[in-house]
Amino acid sequence: MFESDRVTCEDFVRELPALLDREVAADARDQLLAHLDTCARCLRKHRFEAAILTSLKARLRAVPMPDGVEERVLAVLALTDRGWSGAT
Ligand SMILES: [Zn+2]
């Protein structure tokens, strides 16, 4: 998937979001991770972005959903399923 067998910094930066989302194929992932062994700059970037992502996910989990929101959303979805005719 890369132009040469060697992953460049440009390749790495471009693929980093997909790598963090685990959306890259296994072989491409191996190539990208191998680049980190040879490139301190990309290693720092990878660590930094991964840390942001981890703390972001932790924060999202920490936000409680207000009471009743789930039921209301499900009710609206049920209405949408039936279509809006007669819903007035
Ligand atoms: Zn690099």
CSV table of N, CA and C and ligand atoms in Angstrom, one decimal:
chain,number,residue,atom,x,y,z
A,1,MET,N,0.8,-1.2,0.0
A,1,MET,CA,0.0,0.0,0.0
A,1,MET,C,0.9,1.3,0.0
A,2,PHE,N,2.1,1.1,0.4
A,2,PHE,CA,3.0,2.3,0.3
A,2,PHE,C,3.9,2.3,-0.9
A,3,GLU,N,4.3,3.5,-1.3
A,3,GLU,CA,4.9,3.6,-2.6
A,3,GLU,C,6.2,2.8,-2.7
A,4,SER,N,7.0,2.8,-1.7
A,4,SER,CA,8.1,1.9,-1.6
A,4,SER,C,7.9,1.0,-0.4
A,5,ASP,N,8.8,0.1,-0.2
A,5,ASP,CA,8.7,-0.9,0.9
A,5,ASP,C,8.9,-0.1,2.2
A,6,ARG,N,9.5,1.0,2.1
A,6,ARG,CA,9.8,1.8,3.3
A,6,ARG,C,8.7,2.8,3.6
A,7,VAL,N,8.2,2.8,4.8
A,7,VAL,CA,7.2,3.8,5.2
A,7,VAL,C,8.0,5.2,5.4
A,8,THR,N,7.5,6.2,4.8
A,8,THR,CA,8.1,7.5,5.0
A,8,THR,C,7.3,8.2,6.1
A,9,CYS,N,7.9,9.3,6.6
A,9,CYS,CA,7.2,10.1,7.7
A,9,CYS,C,5.9,10.6,7.1
A,10,GLU,N,5.9,10.9,5.9
A,10,GLU,CA,4.6,11.4,5.2
A,10,GLU,C,3.6,10.3,5.3
A,11,ASP,N,4.0,9.1,4.9
A,11,ASP,CA,3.0,8.0,5.0
A,11,ASP,C,2.5,7.8,6.4
A,12,PHE,N,3.5,7.9,7.3
A,12,PHE,CA,3.1,7.6,8.7
A,12,PHE,C,2.1,8.6,9.2
A,13,VAL,N,2.3,9.9,9.0
A,13,VAL,CA,1.4,10.9,9.5
A,13,VAL,C,0.0,10.8,8.8
A,14,ARG,N,0.0,10.4,7.5
A,14,ARG,CA,-1.2,10.3,6.8
A,14,ARG,C,-2.0,9.1,7.4
A,15,GLU,N,-1.3,8.0,7.8
A,15,GLU,CA,-2.0,6.8,8.2
A,15,GLU,C,-2.3,6.8,9.7
A,16,LEU,N,-1.7,7.8,10.4
A,16,LEU,CA,-1.7,7.7,11.9
A,16,LEU,C,-3.2,7.7,12.4
A,17,PRO,N,-4.1,8.5,12.0
A,17,PRO,CA,-5.5,8.4,12.5
A,17,PRO,C,-6.1,7.0,12.3
A,18,ALA,N,-5.9,6.4,11.1
A,18,ALA,CA,-6.4,5.1,10.9
A,18,ALA,C,-5.7,4.0,11.8
A,19,LEU,N,-4.4,4.2,12.0
A,19,LEU,CA,-3.7,3.3,12.8
A,19,LEU,C,-4.2,3.4,14.3
A,20,LEU,N,-4.5,4.6,14.7
A,20,LEU,CA,-5.0,4.7,16.1
A,20,LEU,C,-6.4,4.2,16.2
A,21,ASP,N,-7.2,4.2,15.1
A,21,ASP,CA,-8.5,3.7,15.1
A,21,ASP,C,-8.6,2.2,14.8
A,22,ARG,N,-7.4,1.6,14.6
A,22,ARG,CA,-7.2,0.2,14.3
A,22,ARG,C,-8.0,-0.1,13.0
A,23,GLU,N,-7.9,0.8,12.0
A,23,GLU,CA,-8.5,0.7,10.7
A,23,GLU,C,-7.6,0.3,9.6
A,24,VAL,N,-6.3,0.0,9.9
A,24,VAL,CA,-5.4,-0.3,8.9
A,24,VAL,C,-5.2,-1.8,8.9
A,25,ALA,N,-4.9,-2.4,7.7
A,25,ALA,CA,-4.7,-3.8,7.5
A,25,ALA,C,-3.5,-4.2,8.3
A,26,ALA,N,-3.4,-5.5,8.7
A,26,ALA,CA,-2.3,-6.0,9.6
A,26,ALA,C,-0.9,-5.7,9.0
A,27,ASP,N,-0.8,-6.0,7.7
A,27,ASP,CA,0.6,-5.8,7.1
A,27,ASP,C,1.0,-4.4,7.0
A,28,ALA,N,0.0,-3.5,6.7
A,28,ALA,CA,0.3,-2.0,6.7
A,28,ALA,C,0.7,-1.6,8.1
A,29,ARG,N,-0.1,-2.1,9.1
A,29,ARG,CA,0.1,-1.8,10.5
A,29,ARG,C,1.6,-2.1,10.9
A,30,ASP,N,2.0,-3.3,10.5
A,30,ASP,CA,3.3,-3.8,10.9
A,30,ASP,C,4.4,-2.8,10.3
A,31,GLN,N,4.2,-2.4,9.0
A,31,GLN,CA,5.1,-1.5,8.4
A,31,GLN,C,5.1,-0.2,9.1
A,32,LEU,N,4.0,0.3,9.5
A,32,LEU,CA,3.9,1.6,10.2
A,32,LEU,C,4.6,1.5,11.5
A,33,LEU,N,4.3,0.5,12.2
A,33,LEU,CA,5.0,0.3,13.6
A,33,LEU,C,6.5,0.1,13.4
A,34,ALA,N,6.9,-0.5,12.4
A,34,ALA,CA,8.3,-0.7,12.1
A,34,ALA,C,9.0,0.6,11.9
A,35,HIS,N,8.3,1.6,11.3
A,35,HIS,CA,8.8,2.9,11.1
A,35,HIS,C,9.2,3.6,12.4
A,36,LEU,N,8.4,3.3,13.4
A,36,LEU,CA,8.6,3.9,14.8
A,36,LEU,C,9.9,3.5,15.4
A,37,ASP,N,10.4,2.3,15.0
A,37,ASP,CA,11.7,1.9,15.5
A,37,ASP,C,12.8,2.7,15.0
A,38,THR,N,12.6,3.4,13.8
A,38,THR,CA,13.7,4.1,13.2
A,38,THR,C,13.5,5.6,13.2
A,39,CYS,N,12.4,6.0,13.7
A,39,CYS,CA,12.0,7.5,13.6
A,39,CYS,C,11.5,8.0,14.9
A,40,ALA,N,12.3,8.7,15.6
A,40,ALA,CA,11.9,9.3,16.9
A,40,ALA,C,10.8,10.3,16.8
A,41,ARG,N,10.9,11.0,15.7
A,41,ARG,CA,9.9,12.1,15.5
A,41,ARG,C,8.5,11.5,15.4
A,42,CYS,N,8.3,10.5,14.6
A,42,CYS,CA,7.0,9.8,14.4
A,42,CYS,C,6.6,9.1,15.7
A,43,LEU,N,7.6,8.6,16.4
A,43,LEU,CA,7.3,7.9,17.7
A,43,LEU,C,6.7,8.8,18.7
A,44,ARG,N,7.3,10.0,18.8
A,44,ARG,CA,6.7,11.0,19.7
A,44,ARG,C,5.3,11.4,19.3
A,45,LYS,N,5.1,11.6,18.0
A,45,LYS,CA,3.8,12.0,17.5
A,45,LYS,C,2.8,10.9,17.8
A,46,HIS,N,3.2,9.6,17.5
A,46,HIS,CA,2.3,8.5,17.8
A,46,HIS,C,1.9,8.4,19.3
A,47,ARG,N,2.9,8.6,20.1
A,47,ARG,CA,2.6,8.6,21.6
A,47,ARG,C,1.7,9.7,22.0
A,48,PHE,N,2.0,10.9,21.4
A,48,PHE,CA,1.2,12.1,21.8
A,48,PHE,C,-0.3,11.9,21.4
A,49,GLU,N,-0.5,11.5,20.1
A,49,GLU,CA,-1.9,11.3,19.6
A,49,GLU,C,-2.6,10.2,20.3
A,50,ALA,N,-1.9,9.1,20.6
A,50,ALA,CA,-2.5,8.0,21.3
A,50,ALA,C,-2.9,8.4,22.7
A,51,ALA,N,-2.1,9.2,23.4
A,51,ALA,CA,-2.4,9.7,24.7
A,51,ALA,C,-3.6,10.6,24.7
A,52,ILE,N,-3.7,11.5,23.7
A,52,ILE,CA,-4.9,12.3,23.6
A,52,ILE,C,-6.2,11.5,23.4
A,53,LEU,N,-6.1,10.5,22.5
A,53,LEU,CA,-7.2,9.7,22.2
A,53,LEU,C,-7.7,8.9,23.5
A,54,THR,N,-6.7,8.4,24.2
A,54,THR,CA,-7.0,7.7,25.4
A,54,THR,C,-7.7,8.6,26.5
A,55,SER,N,-7.2,9.8,26.6
A,55,SER,CA,-7.8,10.7,27.6
A,55,SER,C,-9.2,11.2,27.2
A,56,LEU,N,-9.3,11.3,25.9
A,56,LEU,CA,-10.6,11.7,25.3
A,56,LEU,C,-11.7,10.7,25.5
A,57,LYS,N,-11.3,9.4,25.3
A,57,LYS,CA,-12.2,8.3,25.5
A,57,LYS,C,-12.6,8.2,27.0
A,58,ALA,N,-11.6,8.4,27.8
A,58,ALA,CA,-11.9,8.3,29.3
A,58,ALA,C,-12.9,9.4,29.7
A,59,ARG,N,-12.7,10.6,29.1
A,59,ARG,CA,-13.6,11.7,29.4
A,59,ARG,C,-15.0,11.4,28.9
A,60,LEU,N,-15.1,10.9,27.7
A,60,LEU,CA,-16.5,10.6,27.2
A,60,LEU,C,-17.2,9.6,28.0
A,61,ARG,N,-16.5,8.6,28.5
A,61,ARG,CA,-17.1,7.6,29.4
A,61,ARG,C,-17.5,8.2,30.7
A,62,ALA,N,-16.8,9.3,31.1
A,62,ALA,CA,-17.1,9.9,32.4
A,62,ALA,C,-18.3,10.8,32.4
A,63,VAL,N,-18.8,11.1,31.2
A,63,VAL,CA,-20.0,12.0,31.2
A,63,VAL,C,-21.2,11.1,31.3
A,64,PRO,N,-22.0,11.3,32.4
A,64,PRO,CA,-23.2,10.5,32.6
A,64,PRO,C,-24.3,11.0,31.7
A,65,MET,N,-25.1,10.1,31.2
A,65,MET,CA,-26.3,10.5,30.4
A,65,MET,C,-27.4,10.8,31.3
A,66,PRO,N,-28.1,12.0,31.1
A,66,PRO,CA,-29.2,12.4,32.0
A,66,PRO,C,-30.3,11.4,32.0
A,67,ASP,N,-31.0,11.3,33.1
A,67,ASP,CA,-32.1,10.3,33.2
A,67,ASP,C,-33.1,10.6,32.0
A,68,GLY,N,-33.6,9.5,31.4
A,68,GLY,CA,-34.7,9.6,30.5
A,68,GLY,C,-34.2,9.9,29.1
A,69,VAL,N,-33.0,10.3,28.9
A,69,VAL,CA,-32.5,10.6,27.5
A,69,VAL,C,-32.6,9.4,26.6
A,70,GLU,N,-32.2,8.3,27.1
A,70,GLU,CA,-32.2,7.1,26.2
A,70,GLU,C,-33.6,6.7,25.8
A,71,GLU,N,-34.5,6.8,26.7
A,71,GLU,CA,-35.9,6.4,26.4
A,71,GLU,C,-36.5,7.4,25.4
A,72,ARG,N,-36.2,8.7,25.5
A,72,ARG,CA,-36.7,9.7,24.6
A,72,ARG,C,-36.1,9.5,23.2
A,73,VAL,N,-34.8,9.2,23.1
A,73,VAL,CA,-34.2,8.9,21.8
A,73,VAL,C,-34.8,7.7,21.2
A,74,LEU,N,-35.1,6.7,21.9
A,74,LEU,CA,-35.7,5.5,21.4
A,74,LEU,C,-37.1,5.7,20.9
A,75,ALA,N,-37.8,6.6,21.7
A,75,ALA,CA,-39.2,6.9,21.3
A,75,ALA,C,-39.2,7.7,19.9
A,76,VAL,N,-38.3,8.6,19.8
A,76,VAL,CA,-38.2,9.4,18.5
A,76,VAL,C,-37.8,8.5,17.4
A,77,LEU,N,-36.9,7.5,17.6
A,77,LEU,CA,-36.5,6.6,16.6
A,77,LEU,C,-37.7,5.7,16.2
A,78,ALA,N,-38.5,5.3,17.1
A,78,ALA,CA,-39.7,4.5,16.9
A,78,ALA,C,-40.7,5.3,16.0
A,79,LEU,N,-40.9,6.6,16.3
A,79,LEU,CA,-41.7,7.4,15.5
A,79,LEU,C,-41.2,7.5,14.1
A,80,THR,N,-39.9,7.7,13.9
A,80,THR,CA,-39.3,7.8,12.6
A,80,THR,C,-39.5,6.5,11.8
A,81,ASP,N,-39.4,5.4,12.5
A,81,ASP,CA,-39.6,4.1,11.8
A,81,ASP,C,-40.9,4.0,11.2
A,82,ARG,N,-41.9,4.5,11.9
A,82,ARG,CA,-43.3,4.5,11.4
A,82,ARG,C,-43.6,5.5,10.3
A,83,GLY,N,-42.7,6.5,10.2
A,83,GLY,CA,-42.9,7.6,9.3
A,83,GLY,C,-43.6,8.7,10.1
A,84,TRP,N,-43.7,9.9,9.5
A,84,TRP,CA,-44.2,11.0,10.3
A,84,TRP,C,-45.7,11.2,9.9
A,85,SER,N,-46.3,10.5,9.0
A,85,SER,CA,-47.7,10.6,8.7
A,85,SER,C,-48.6,10.3,10.0
A,86,GLY,N,-49.4,11.3,10.3
A,86,GLY,CA,-50.3,11.0,11.5
A,86,GLY,C,-49.6,11.3,12.8
A,87,ALA,N,-48.4,11.8,12.7
A,87,ALA,CA,-47.7,12.1,13.9
A,87,ALA,C,-47.9,13.5,14.4
A,88,THR,N,-48.7,14.3,13.7
A,88,THR,CA,-49.0,15.7,14.1
A,88,THR,C,-49.9,15.9,15.2
B,1,ZN,ZN,9.0,9.3,10.7
